[in-house]
Amino acid sequence: MAKIKSRKTSFYGNEFDSKAEGEFYLLLREDKNVIDIELQPQYTLLSAFSVPCYRCEGNGKVENKKTLRLNKCTLCSGTGKRMRQPWKYTADFRVTYKDGKEEVIDVKGYANERFPLVKKMFESVMGIELVVWQKNNKKGWVRK
Ligand SMILES: [Zn+2]
């Protein structure tokens, strides 16, 4: 996998993961239609969930082959379940405009293989577009 080159930048005491992100923040601050900018809003794309434990088949107990006694399953601590972590996503900005409209924005300085999946999931869960802006050397800022 190619190495991602991005330098941390800081504006108005806020640190940004990339130069493009910092520059976009400055544009938002200058925009007279913007009344609020939330940095790095977090969203849960998928809640935590569980699957049945394969070792005890969801019973929470396993039979000891020698004693034939049922012991607490050590893999799932006797719960019969294996927990899966929630899927969280942190966008770059949540912007509120004068007219009340809100936008969630991700600024891309580079292509990221996992991102299309994140975008699709976000839009399905939240029911709004995840707005993507990319800085292009020739054209400047391009809305994707
Ligand atoms: Zn188990």
PDB file of C-alpha atoms and ligand atoms in Angstrom:
ATOM      1  CA  MET A   1       0.000   0.000   0.000  1.00  0.00           C
ATOM      2  CA  ALA A   2       1.214   3.449  -0.862  1.00  0.00           C
ATOM      3  CA  LYS A   3       2.256   5.660   1.992  1.00  0.00           C
ATOM      4  CA  ILE A   4      -0.022   8.578   2.655  1.00  0.00           C
ATOM      5  CA  LYS A   5       1.805  11.832   2.940  1.00  0.00           C
ATOM      6  CA  SER A   6      -0.034  14.348   5.010  1.00  0.00           C
ATOM      7  CA  ARG A   7       1.320  16.921   7.361  1.00  0.00           C
ATOM      8  CA  LYS A   8      -0.438  18.196  10.424  1.00  0.00           C
ATOM      9  CA  THR A   9      -1.396  21.857  10.253  1.00  0.00           C
ATOM     10  CA  SER A  10      -2.822  24.198  12.817  1.00  0.00           C
ATOM     11  CA  PHE A  11      -5.206  27.153  12.417  1.00  0.00           C
ATOM     12  CA  TYR A  12      -6.855  29.161  15.201  1.00  0.00           C
ATOM     13  CA  GLY A  13      -5.641  26.622  17.741  1.00  0.00           C
ATOM     14  CA  ASN A  14      -7.204  23.676  15.923  1.00  0.00           C
ATOM     15  CA  GLU A  15      -5.027  20.915  14.591  1.00  0.00           C
ATOM     16  CA  PHE A  16      -5.822  19.316  11.247  1.00  0.00           C
ATOM     17  CA  ASP A  17      -4.650  16.009   9.844  1.00  0.00           C
ATOM     18  CA  SER A  18      -3.767  17.459   6.483  1.00  0.00           C
ATOM     19  CA  LYS A  19      -2.959  20.750   4.829  1.00  0.00           C
ATOM     20  CA  ALA A  20      -6.062  20.414   2.621  1.00  0.00           C
ATOM     21  CA  GLU A  21      -8.280  20.011   5.683  1.00  0.00           C
ATOM     22  CA  GLY A  22      -6.781  23.097   7.324  1.00  0.00           C
ATOM     23  CA  GLU A  23      -7.211  25.130   4.154  1.00  0.00           C
ATOM     24  CA  PHE A  24     -10.818  24.069   3.831  1.00  0.00           C
ATOM     25  CA  TYR A  25     -11.436  25.152   7.418  1.00  0.00           C
ATOM     26  CA  LEU A  26     -10.172  28.630   6.563  1.00  0.00           C
ATOM     27  CA  LEU A  27     -12.560  28.778   3.587  1.00  0.00           C
ATOM     28  CA  LEU A  28     -15.473  27.798   5.834  1.00  0.00           C
ATOM     29  CA  ARG A  29     -14.535  30.514   8.337  1.00  0.00           C
ATOM     30  CA  GLU A  30     -14.507  33.119   5.585  1.00  0.00           C
ATOM     31  CA  ASP A  31     -17.853  31.988   4.207  1.00  0.00           C
ATOM     32  CA  LYS A  32     -20.506  34.480   5.388  1.00  0.00           C
ATOM     33  CA  ASN A  33     -23.270  31.894   5.010  1.00  0.00           C
ATOM     34  CA  VAL A  34     -21.645  29.629   7.576  1.00  0.00           C
ATOM     35  CA  ILE A  35     -22.815  30.207  11.145  1.00  0.00           C
ATOM     36  CA  ASP A  36     -21.336  27.152  12.868  1.00  0.00           C
ATOM     37  CA  ILE A  37     -18.461  24.760  12.219  1.00  0.00           C
ATOM     38  CA  GLU A  38     -18.144  21.616  14.293  1.00  0.00           C
ATOM     39  CA  LEU A  39     -14.782  19.913  13.976  1.00  0.00           C
ATOM     40  CA  GLN A  40     -14.489  16.133  13.748  1.00  0.00           C
ATOM     41  CA  PRO A  41     -18.101  15.146  14.477  1.00  0.00           C
ATOM     42  CA  GLN A  42     -18.393  11.462  15.257  1.00  0.00           C
ATOM     43  CA  TYR A  43     -21.029   9.077  13.916  1.00  0.00           C
ATOM     44  CA  THR A  44     -21.842   5.461  14.664  1.00  0.00           C
ATOM     45  CA  LEU A  45     -22.288   3.667  11.359  1.00  0.00           C
ATOM     46  CA  LEU A  46     -22.969   0.329  13.000  1.00  0.00           C
ATOM     47  CA  SER A  47     -23.784  -0.356  16.651  1.00  0.00           C
ATOM     48  CA  ALA A  48     -21.934  -2.948  18.684  1.00  0.00           C
ATOM     49  CA  PHE A  49     -23.366  -6.429  18.188  1.00  0.00           C
ATOM     50  CA  SER A  50     -22.630 -10.020  19.086  1.00  0.00           C
ATOM     51  CA  VAL A  51     -22.449 -13.391  17.409  1.00  0.00           C
ATOM     52  CA  PRO A  52     -22.848 -16.760  19.182  1.00  0.00           C
ATOM     53  CA  CYS A  53     -19.603 -18.113  20.623  1.00  0.00           C
ATOM     54  CA  TYR A  54     -18.335 -20.913  18.399  1.00  0.00           C
ATOM     55  CA  ARG A  55     -16.600 -22.820  21.208  1.00  0.00           C
ATOM     56  CA  CYS A  56     -19.637 -23.279  23.455  1.00  0.00           C
ATOM     57  CA  GLU A  57     -22.157 -22.856  20.620  1.00  0.00           C
ATOM     58  CA  GLY A  58     -23.789 -20.014  22.507  1.00  0.00           C
ATOM     59  CA  ASN A  59     -24.408 -22.022  25.704  1.00  0.00           C
ATOM     60  CA  GLY A  60     -21.704 -20.378  27.785  1.00  0.00           C
ATOM     61  CA  LYS A  61     -20.555 -23.796  28.996  1.00  0.00           C
ATOM     62  CA  VAL A  62     -18.210 -26.417  27.612  1.00  0.00           C
ATOM     63  CA  GLU A  63     -17.882 -30.033  28.637  1.00  0.00           C
ATOM     64  CA  ASN A  64     -14.600 -31.139  30.171  1.00  0.00           C
ATOM     65  CA  LYS A  65     -13.664 -34.310  28.266  1.00  0.00           C
ATOM     66  CA  LYS A  66     -12.124 -36.007  31.328  1.00  0.00           C
ATOM     67  CA  THR A  67     -14.539 -35.119  34.103  1.00  0.00           C
ATOM     68  CA  LEU A  68     -17.581 -34.717  31.807  1.00  0.00           C
ATOM     69  CA  ARG A  69     -18.519 -31.682  33.852  1.00  0.00           C
ATOM     70  CA  LEU A  70     -19.780 -28.496  32.298  1.00  0.00           C
ATOM     71  CA  ASN A  71     -17.343 -25.634  32.798  1.00  0.00           C
ATOM     72  CA  LYS A  72     -17.718 -21.978  32.062  1.00  0.00           C
ATOM     73  CA  CYS A  73     -16.525 -21.221  28.531  1.00  0.00           C
ATOM     74  CA  THR A  74     -13.319 -19.203  28.804  1.00  0.00           C
ATOM     75  CA  LEU A  75     -13.559 -17.778  25.298  1.00  0.00           C
ATOM     76  CA  CYS A  76     -16.784 -15.869  25.960  1.00  0.00           C
ATOM     77  CA  SER A  77     -16.542 -15.765  29.801  1.00  0.00           C
ATOM     78  CA  GLY A  78     -19.720 -17.818  29.986  1.00  0.00           C
ATOM     79  CA  THR A  79     -21.881 -15.303  28.137  1.00  0.00           C
ATOM     80  CA  GLY A  80     -22.301 -17.450  25.030  1.00  0.00           C
ATOM     81  CA  LYS A  81     -21.597 -14.381  22.910  1.00  0.00           C
ATOM     82  CA  ARG A  82     -18.639 -12.840  21.142  1.00  0.00           C
ATOM     83  CA  MET A  83     -18.890  -9.065  21.071  1.00  0.00           C
ATOM     84  CA  ARG A  84     -18.121  -7.004  18.007  1.00  0.00           C
ATOM     85  CA  GLN A  85     -17.053  -3.382  18.282  1.00  0.00           C
ATOM     86  CA  PRO A  86     -19.235  -0.611  16.857  1.00  0.00           C
ATOM     87  CA  TRP A  87     -18.173   0.996  13.577  1.00  0.00           C
ATOM     88  CA  LYS A  88     -17.470   4.651  14.185  1.00  0.00           C
ATOM     89  CA  TYR A  89     -16.675   7.293  11.674  1.00  0.00           C
ATOM     90  CA  THR A  90     -15.281  10.753  12.276  1.00  0.00           C
ATOM     91  CA  ALA A  91     -16.003  13.308   9.572  1.00  0.00           C
ATOM     92  CA  ASP A  92     -13.959  16.473   9.151  1.00  0.00           C
ATOM     93  CA  PHE A  93     -16.693  19.104   9.555  1.00  0.00           C
ATOM     94  CA  ARG A  94     -20.338  19.554  10.370  1.00  0.00           C
ATOM     95  CA  VAL A  95     -21.385  22.916   9.033  1.00  0.00           C
ATOM     96  CA  THR A  96     -24.528  24.899   9.748  1.00  0.00           C
ATOM     97  CA  TYR A  97     -25.559  27.574   7.264  1.00  0.00           C
ATOM     98  CA  LYS A  98     -27.617  30.734   7.771  1.00  0.00           C
ATOM     99  CA  ASP A  99     -30.669  29.168   6.148  1.00  0.00           C
ATOM    100  CA  GLY A 100     -30.596  26.322   8.684  1.00  0.00           C
ATOM    101  CA  LYS A 101     -29.146  23.798   6.284  1.00  0.00           C
ATOM    102  CA  GLU A 102     -26.502  21.442   7.656  1.00  0.00           C
ATOM    103  CA  GLU A 103     -23.785  19.581   5.869  1.00  0.00           C
ATOM    104  CA  VAL A 104     -21.348  16.892   6.920  1.00  0.00           C
ATOM    105  CA  ILE A 105     -18.115  17.287   5.027  1.00  0.00           C
ATOM    106  CA  ASP A 106     -15.066  15.153   4.437  1.00  0.00           C
ATOM    107  CA  VAL A 107     -12.037  16.723   2.837  1.00  0.00           C
ATOM    108  CA  LYS A 108      -9.874  14.424   0.793  1.00  0.00           C
ATOM    109  CA  GLY A 109      -6.342  15.290  -0.102  1.00  0.00           C
ATOM    110  CA  TYR A 110      -5.756  11.777  -1.406  1.00  0.00           C
ATOM    111  CA  ALA A 111      -7.695   8.683  -2.418  1.00  0.00           C
ATOM    112  CA  ASN A 112      -8.489   6.178   0.307  1.00  0.00           C
ATOM    113  CA  GLU A 113      -9.563   2.634  -0.568  1.00  0.00           C
ATOM    114  CA  ARG A 114     -11.935   2.222   2.355  1.00  0.00           C
ATOM    115  CA  PHE A 115     -13.650   5.575   1.950  1.00  0.00           C
ATOM    116  CA  PRO A 116     -16.363   4.687  -0.631  1.00  0.00           C
ATOM    117  CA  LEU A 117     -17.691   2.093   1.807  1.00  0.00           C
ATOM    118  CA  VAL A 118     -17.686   4.586   4.687  1.00  0.00           C
ATOM    119  CA  LYS A 119     -19.506   7.142   2.531  1.00  0.00           C
ATOM    120  CA  LYS A 120     -22.162   4.659   1.442  1.00  0.00           C
ATOM    121  CA  MET A 121     -22.739   3.460   5.003  1.00  0.00           C
ATOM    122  CA  PHE A 122     -22.904   7.012   6.374  1.00  0.00           C
ATOM    123  CA  GLU A 123     -25.477   8.036   3.773  1.00  0.00           C
ATOM    124  CA  SER A 124     -27.574   4.938   4.375  1.00  0.00           C
ATOM    125  CA  VAL A 125     -27.591   5.415   8.169  1.00  0.00           C
ATOM    126  CA  MET A 126     -27.913   9.211   8.294  1.00  0.00           C
ATOM    127  CA  GLY A 127     -30.067   9.707   5.205  1.00  0.00           C
ATOM    128  CA  ILE A 128     -28.020  12.691   4.022  1.00  0.00           C
ATOM    129  CA  GLU A 129     -25.183  13.127   1.580  1.00  0.00           C
ATOM    130  CA  LEU A 130     -21.666  12.961   2.926  1.00  0.00           C
ATOM    131  CA  VAL A 131     -20.207  15.902   1.057  1.00  0.00           C
ATOM    132  CA  VAL A 132     -16.713  15.314  -0.249  1.00  0.00           C
ATOM    133  CA  TRP A 133     -14.388  18.082  -1.323  1.00  0.00           C
ATOM    134  CA  GLN A 134     -11.053  17.320  -2.895  1.00  0.00           C
ATOM    135  CA  LYS A 135      -8.240  19.690  -3.651  1.00  0.00           C
ATOM    136  CA  ASN A 136      -6.977  19.338  -7.154  1.00  0.00           C
ATOM    137  CA  ASN A 137      -3.728  20.992  -8.236  1.00  0.00           C
ATOM    138  CA  LYS A 138      -5.180  22.209 -11.535  1.00  0.00           C
ATOM    139  CA  LYS A 139      -8.837  22.932 -10.770  1.00  0.00           C
ATOM    140  CA  GLY A 140      -8.638  23.879  -7.107  1.00  0.00           C
ATOM    141  CA  TRP A 141     -11.456  22.648  -4.854  1.00  0.00           C
ATOM    142  CA  VAL A 142     -13.708  20.094  -6.511  1.00  0.00           C
ATOM    143  CA  ARG A 143     -16.928  18.785  -5.023  1.00  0.00           C
ATOM    144  CA  LYS A 144     -17.101  15.041  -5.638  1.00  0.00           C
TER     145      LYS A 144
HETATM  146 ZN    ZN B   1     -18.290 -19.521  24.673  1.00  0.00          ZN
END
